[in-house]
CSV table of C-alpha atoms in Angstrom, one decimal:
chain,number,residue,atom,x,y,z
A,874,ASP,CA,130.1,-9.4,74.5
A,875,ALA,CA,131.0,-7.0,71.7
A,876,LYS,CA,128.5,-4.1,71.7
A,877,THR,CA,126.6,-2.4,68.9
A,878,THR,CA,125.5,1.2,68.6
A,879,GLN,CA,122.4,2.2,66.8
A,880,PRO,CA,120.4,5.4,66.4
A,881,ASN,CA,117.5,5.5,68.8
A,882,SER,CA,114.9,6.2,66.1
A,883,MET,CA,114.5,6.7,62.4
A,884,GLU,CA,111.7,7.7,60.2
A,885,SER,CA,110.8,6.8,56.6
A,886,ASN,CA,108.1,7.2,54.1
A,887,GLU,CA,106.2,4.3,52.7
A,888,GLU,CA,107.6,2.9,49.4
A,889,GLU,CA,111.0,4.5,50.1
A,890,PRO,CA,114.3,2.7,50.9
A,891,VAL,CA,115.5,2.7,54.5
A,892,HIS,CA,119.1,2.4,55.6
A,893,LEU,CA,119.5,1.4,59.3
A,894,PRO,CA,123.0,1.8,60.5
A,895,CYS,CA,124.9,-0.1,63.2
A,896,ASN,CA,128.3,0.4,64.6
A,897,HIS,CA,130.3,-2.5,66.1
A,898,SER,CA,133.8,-1.3,66.4
A,899,THR,CA,134.9,-4.1,68.8
A,900,ILE,CA,133.6,-7.0,66.7
A,901,SER,CA,135.8,-10.1,66.8
A,902,GLY,CA,136.6,-12.2,63.8
A,903,THR,CA,134.2,-14.9,64.7
A,904,ASP,CA,131.2,-12.7,65.4
A,905,TYR,CA,128.3,-12.8,63.0
A,906,ILE,CA,126.2,-9.7,62.5
A,907,HIS,CA,122.5,-10.5,63.1
A,908,TRP,CA,119.5,-8.3,62.6
A,909,TYR,CA,116.1,-8.9,64.2
A,910,ARG,CA,113.0,-6.8,64.5
A,911,GLN,CA,110.3,-6.7,67.0
A,912,LEU,CA,106.7,-5.5,66.7
A,913,PRO,CA,104.8,-4.5,69.8
A,914,SER,CA,103.8,-7.4,72.1
A,915,GLN,CA,105.5,-10.0,69.9
A,916,GLY,CA,108.8,-11.9,70.0
A,917,PRO,CA,111.6,-10.7,67.8
A,918,GLU,CA,111.7,-11.8,64.2
A,919,TYR,CA,114.8,-12.8,62.4
A,920,VAL,CA,115.7,-10.5,59.5
A,921,ILE,CA,119.1,-11.3,58.2
A,922,HIS,CA,122.7,-12.1,59.2
A,923,GLY,CA,126.1,-12.2,57.8
A,924,LEU,CA,129.8,-12.4,58.5
A,925,THR,CA,131.8,-10.5,55.9
A,926,SER,CA,130.1,-10.4,52.6
A,927,ASN,CA,126.9,-8.5,51.8
A,928,VAL,CA,123.8,-10.6,52.1
A,929,ASN,CA,120.4,-10.4,50.5
A,930,ASN,CA,117.1,-12.2,51.3
A,931,ARG,CA,113.5,-11.6,50.7
A,932,MET,CA,113.2,-9.3,53.6
A,933,ALA,CA,116.2,-7.1,53.4
A,934,SER,CA,119.8,-6.6,52.4
A,935,LEU,CA,122.8,-6.4,54.8
A,936,ALA,CA,125.8,-4.3,53.8
A,937,ILE,CA,128.9,-5.0,55.8
A,938,ALA,CA,131.8,-2.6,55.9
A,939,GLU,CA,135.1,-4.0,54.7
A,940,ASP,CA,136.6,-3.6,58.2
A,941,ARG,CA,133.4,-5.1,59.7
A,942,LYS,CA,133.2,-2.3,62.2
A,943,SER,CA,129.8,-1.2,60.9
A,944,SER,CA,126.9,-2.5,58.9
A,945,THR,CA,123.7,-1.3,57.4
A,946,LEU,CA,120.4,-3.0,57.1
A,947,ILE,CA,118.6,-2.0,53.9
A,948,LEU,CA,114.8,-2.2,53.5
A,949,HIS,CA,114.4,-1.6,49.8
A,950,ARG,CA,110.8,-0.4,49.9
A,951,ALA,CA,109.4,0.3,53.4
A,952,THR,CA,105.9,-0.6,54.1
A,953,LEU,CA,103.8,0.2,57.1
A,954,ARG,CA,104.3,-3.4,58.3
A,955,ASP,CA,108.0,-2.6,58.6
A,956,ALA,CA,107.5,-0.3,61.5
A,957,ALA,CA,109.2,-2.0,64.4
A,958,VAL,CA,112.2,-1.9,66.6
A,959,TYR,CA,115.3,-3.1,64.8
A,960,TYR,CA,118.1,-4.8,66.7
A,961,CYS,CA,121.6,-5.2,65.4
A,962,ILE,CA,123.3,-7.9,67.4
A,963,LEU,CA,126.7,-9.7,67.3
A,964,ARG,CA,126.5,-13.4,67.8
A,965,GLY,CA,129.6,-15.2,68.7
A,966,VAL,CA,130.9,-18.2,70.6
A,967,VAL,CA,131.6,-17.9,74.3
A,968,ALA,CA,134.7,-20.0,74.7
A,969,GLY,CA,134.8,-22.4,77.6
A,970,GLY,CA,131.1,-22.3,78.6
A,971,THR,CA,127.8,-23.6,77.6
A,972,SER,CA,126.3,-20.2,76.6
A,973,TYR,CA,127.3,-20.6,73.0
A,974,GLY,CA,125.9,-18.1,70.6
A,975,LYS,CA,123.8,-16.1,72.9
A,976,LEU,CA,122.3,-12.8,71.7
A,977,THR,CA,122.6,-9.8,73.8
A,978,PHE,CA,120.1,-7.1,72.8
A,979,GLY,CA,120.8,-3.4,72.9
A,980,GLN,CA,118.1,-0.7,72.7
A,981,GLY,CA,117.7,-1.0,68.9
A,982,THR,CA,116.3,1.6,66.5
A,983,ILE,CA,112.6,2.4,66.5
A,984,LEU,CA,111.6,2.7,62.8
A,985,THR,CA,108.5,4.8,62.0
A,986,VAL,CA,107.1,4.5,58.6
A,987,HIS,CA,104.8,7.3,57.4
A,988,PRO,CA,102.1,6.6,54.8
B,187,GLY,CA,110.7,-21.2,58.1
B,188,ALA,CA,111.6,-22.4,61.6
B,189,VAL,CA,108.8,-22.1,64.1
B,190,VAL,CA,109.0,-21.7,67.8
B,191,SER,CA,105.8,-22.0,69.8
B,192,GLN,CA,105.4,-20.5,73.2
B,193,HIS,CA,102.6,-21.2,75.6
B,194,PRO,CA,100.6,-19.6,77.2
B,195,SER,CA,100.6,-16.3,75.4
B,196,ARG,CA,99.1,-14.6,78.5
B,197,VAL,CA,98.8,-15.6,82.1
B,198,ILE,CA,97.5,-13.9,85.2
B,199,CYS,CA,98.3,-15.5,88.6
B,200,LYS,CA,98.2,-14.6,92.2
B,201,SER,CA,101.2,-13.7,94.2
B,202,GLY,CA,102.9,-16.7,95.7
B,203,THR,CA,101.9,-19.2,93.0
B,204,SER,CA,104.1,-20.7,90.4
B,205,VAL,CA,103.7,-20.4,86.6
B,206,LYS,CA,105.1,-22.6,83.9
B,207,ILE,CA,105.9,-21.4,80.4
B,208,GLU,CA,106.6,-23.8,77.6
B,209,CYS,CA,108.7,-23.2,74.6
B,210,ARG,CA,108.6,-25.7,71.7
B,211,SER,CA,110.6,-25.9,68.5
B,212,LEU,CA,108.0,-27.2,66.0
B,213,ASP,CA,110.0,-28.2,63.0
B,214,PHE,CA,113.6,-28.4,64.1
B,215,GLN,CA,115.6,-29.8,67.0
B,216,ALA,CA,116.8,-27.1,69.3
B,217,THR,CA,120.2,-27.8,70.8
B,218,THR,CA,120.1,-24.5,72.7
B,219,MET,CA,117.2,-22.4,73.9
B,220,PHE,CA,117.4,-18.9,75.4
B,221,TRP,CA,115.0,-17.3,77.8
B,222,TYR,CA,114.6,-13.5,77.9
B,223,ARG,CA,112.5,-11.1,79.9
B,224,GLN,CA,111.3,-7.7,78.7
B,225,PHE,CA,109.8,-4.9,80.7
B,226,PRO,CA,107.7,-2.2,79.1
B,227,LYS,CA,109.6,0.1,76.8
B,228,GLN,CA,112.8,-1.7,77.4
B,229,SER,CA,114.9,-4.1,75.4
B,230,LEU,CA,115.1,-7.9,75.9
B,231,MET,CA,117.2,-9.0,78.8
B,232,LEU,CA,118.8,-12.5,78.6
B,233,MET,CA,117.9,-14.6,81.7
B,234,ALA,CA,119.4,-17.9,80.9
B,235,THR,CA,120.7,-20.3,78.3
B,236,SER,CA,119.2,-23.8,78.2
B,237,ASN,CA,121.1,-26.7,76.7
B,238,GLU,CA,119.3,-30.0,76.2
B,239,GLY,CA,120.3,-32.6,78.8
B,240,SER,CA,122.3,-30.2,81.0
B,241,LYS,CA,121.8,-27.6,83.6
B,242,ALA,CA,120.8,-24.1,82.4
B,243,THR,CA,123.4,-21.3,82.6
B,244,TYR,CA,121.9,-18.2,84.2
B,245,GLU,CA,123.0,-14.6,83.6
B,246,GLN,CA,124.3,-12.6,86.5
B,247,GLY,CA,121.6,-11.4,88.8
B,248,VAL,CA,119.0,-14.0,87.7
B,249,GLU,CA,117.9,-16.3,90.6
B,250,LYS,CA,118.1,-19.8,89.4
B,251,ASP,CA,115.9,-21.1,92.3
B,252,LYS,CA,113.2,-18.7,91.3
B,253,PHE,CA,113.4,-19.2,87.6
B,254,LEU,CA,113.6,-22.9,87.0
B,255,ILE,CA,114.5,-24.0,83.5
B,256,ASN,CA,114.2,-27.5,82.2
B,257,HIS,CA,115.3,-28.5,78.7
B,258,ALA,CA,114.3,-32.2,78.8
B,259,SER,CA,114.2,-32.8,75.0
B,260,LEU,CA,115.4,-31.3,71.8
B,261,THR,CA,112.1,-29.7,71.2
B,262,LEU,CA,110.9,-28.5,74.6
B,263,SER,CA,112.2,-26.1,77.2
B,264,THR,CA,110.2,-24.9,80.1
B,265,LEU,CA,110.6,-21.9,82.4
B,266,THR,CA,108.8,-22.0,85.8
B,267,VAL,CA,108.5,-18.8,87.7
B,268,THR,CA,108.2,-20.0,91.3
B,269,SER,CA,106.5,-18.0,94.1
B,270,ALA,CA,105.7,-15.3,91.7
B,271,HIS,CA,105.4,-11.7,92.9
B,272,PRO,CA,104.1,-8.5,91.2
B,273,GLU,CA,107.7,-7.5,90.3
B,274,ASP,CA,107.9,-10.7,88.2
B,275,SER,CA,105.2,-9.3,85.9
B,276,SER,CA,106.9,-9.1,82.5
B,277,PHE,CA,107.0,-10.3,79.0
B,278,TYR,CA,108.9,-13.6,78.8
B,279,ILE,CA,110.3,-14.7,75.5
B,280,CYS,CA,112.1,-17.8,74.5
B,281,SER,CA,114.3,-18.4,71.5
B,282,ALA,CA,115.8,-21.5,70.0
B,283,SER,CA,118.6,-22.4,67.7
B,284,TRP,CA,119.5,-25.7,66.1
B,285,ASP,CA,123.1,-25.4,66.8
B,286,ARG,CA,125.4,-23.5,69.1
B,287,GLY,CA,127.2,-21.8,66.4
B,288,SER,CA,127.2,-18.1,65.8
B,289,SER,CA,126.3,-18.5,62.1
B,290,SER,CA,122.7,-19.7,62.7
B,291,PRO,CA,119.8,-17.4,63.3
B,292,LEU,CA,117.7,-17.6,66.5
B,293,HIS,CA,114.0,-18.1,66.2
B,294,PHE,CA,111.8,-16.6,68.8
B,295,GLY,CA,108.5,-17.5,70.3
B,296,ASN,CA,105.7,-14.9,70.5
B,297,GLY,CA,106.2,-14.3,74.2
B,298,THR,CA,104.2,-14.8,77.3
B,299,ARG,CA,102.7,-11.9,79.1
B,300,LEU,CA,102.8,-12.7,82.9
B,301,THR,CA,100.8,-10.5,85.3
B,302,VAL,CA,101.1,-11.3,89.0
B,303,THR,CA,98.4,-9.8,91.1
């Protein structure tokens, strides 16, 4: 599986934008970039995903570098409820097996939001 | 949005007993479900991939005879921890996808906290 690299932790102030970086230099052409976040004692929550073009949804924006070797999750106005562990994951197809599209989690980025 | 329900949310059992965890996709048909385990302050570790109507695919190092997975329908997968021991105490999380493609998001249950005494 192609790996991703994220900073261990980041801090932000409430109401300010947050840019969470992710490096994935070994990404393959069929890998989608997925972002999930996890609050304590809960399952991960889907945030956003994309392939090549930048993506926006009600939760966040995803900016993907032209060479696809890095991406940035953008929270436009952080709130206290955005404090979580954010995971950047590549999801691809494992050829020849039944484990299609599995997600392999790295350590993620712990986002702290200050009031 | 897509909802995945996991039950129970918390279970305490005695060493040597078996525990069954259910994962249901409530508003979509889940072709594939994934089972993860998470220890305190660690990331999620994939245990196995469950495909409806076929045998589960286990990750390296995961004992298939200890962690029995059944995906009998497109909306239900179960994980049974057999002969549980204290080292099996962990947070178990399932996720489901309506297709096997990489373009679809995964939807996660809220996890099951297993404590083996």
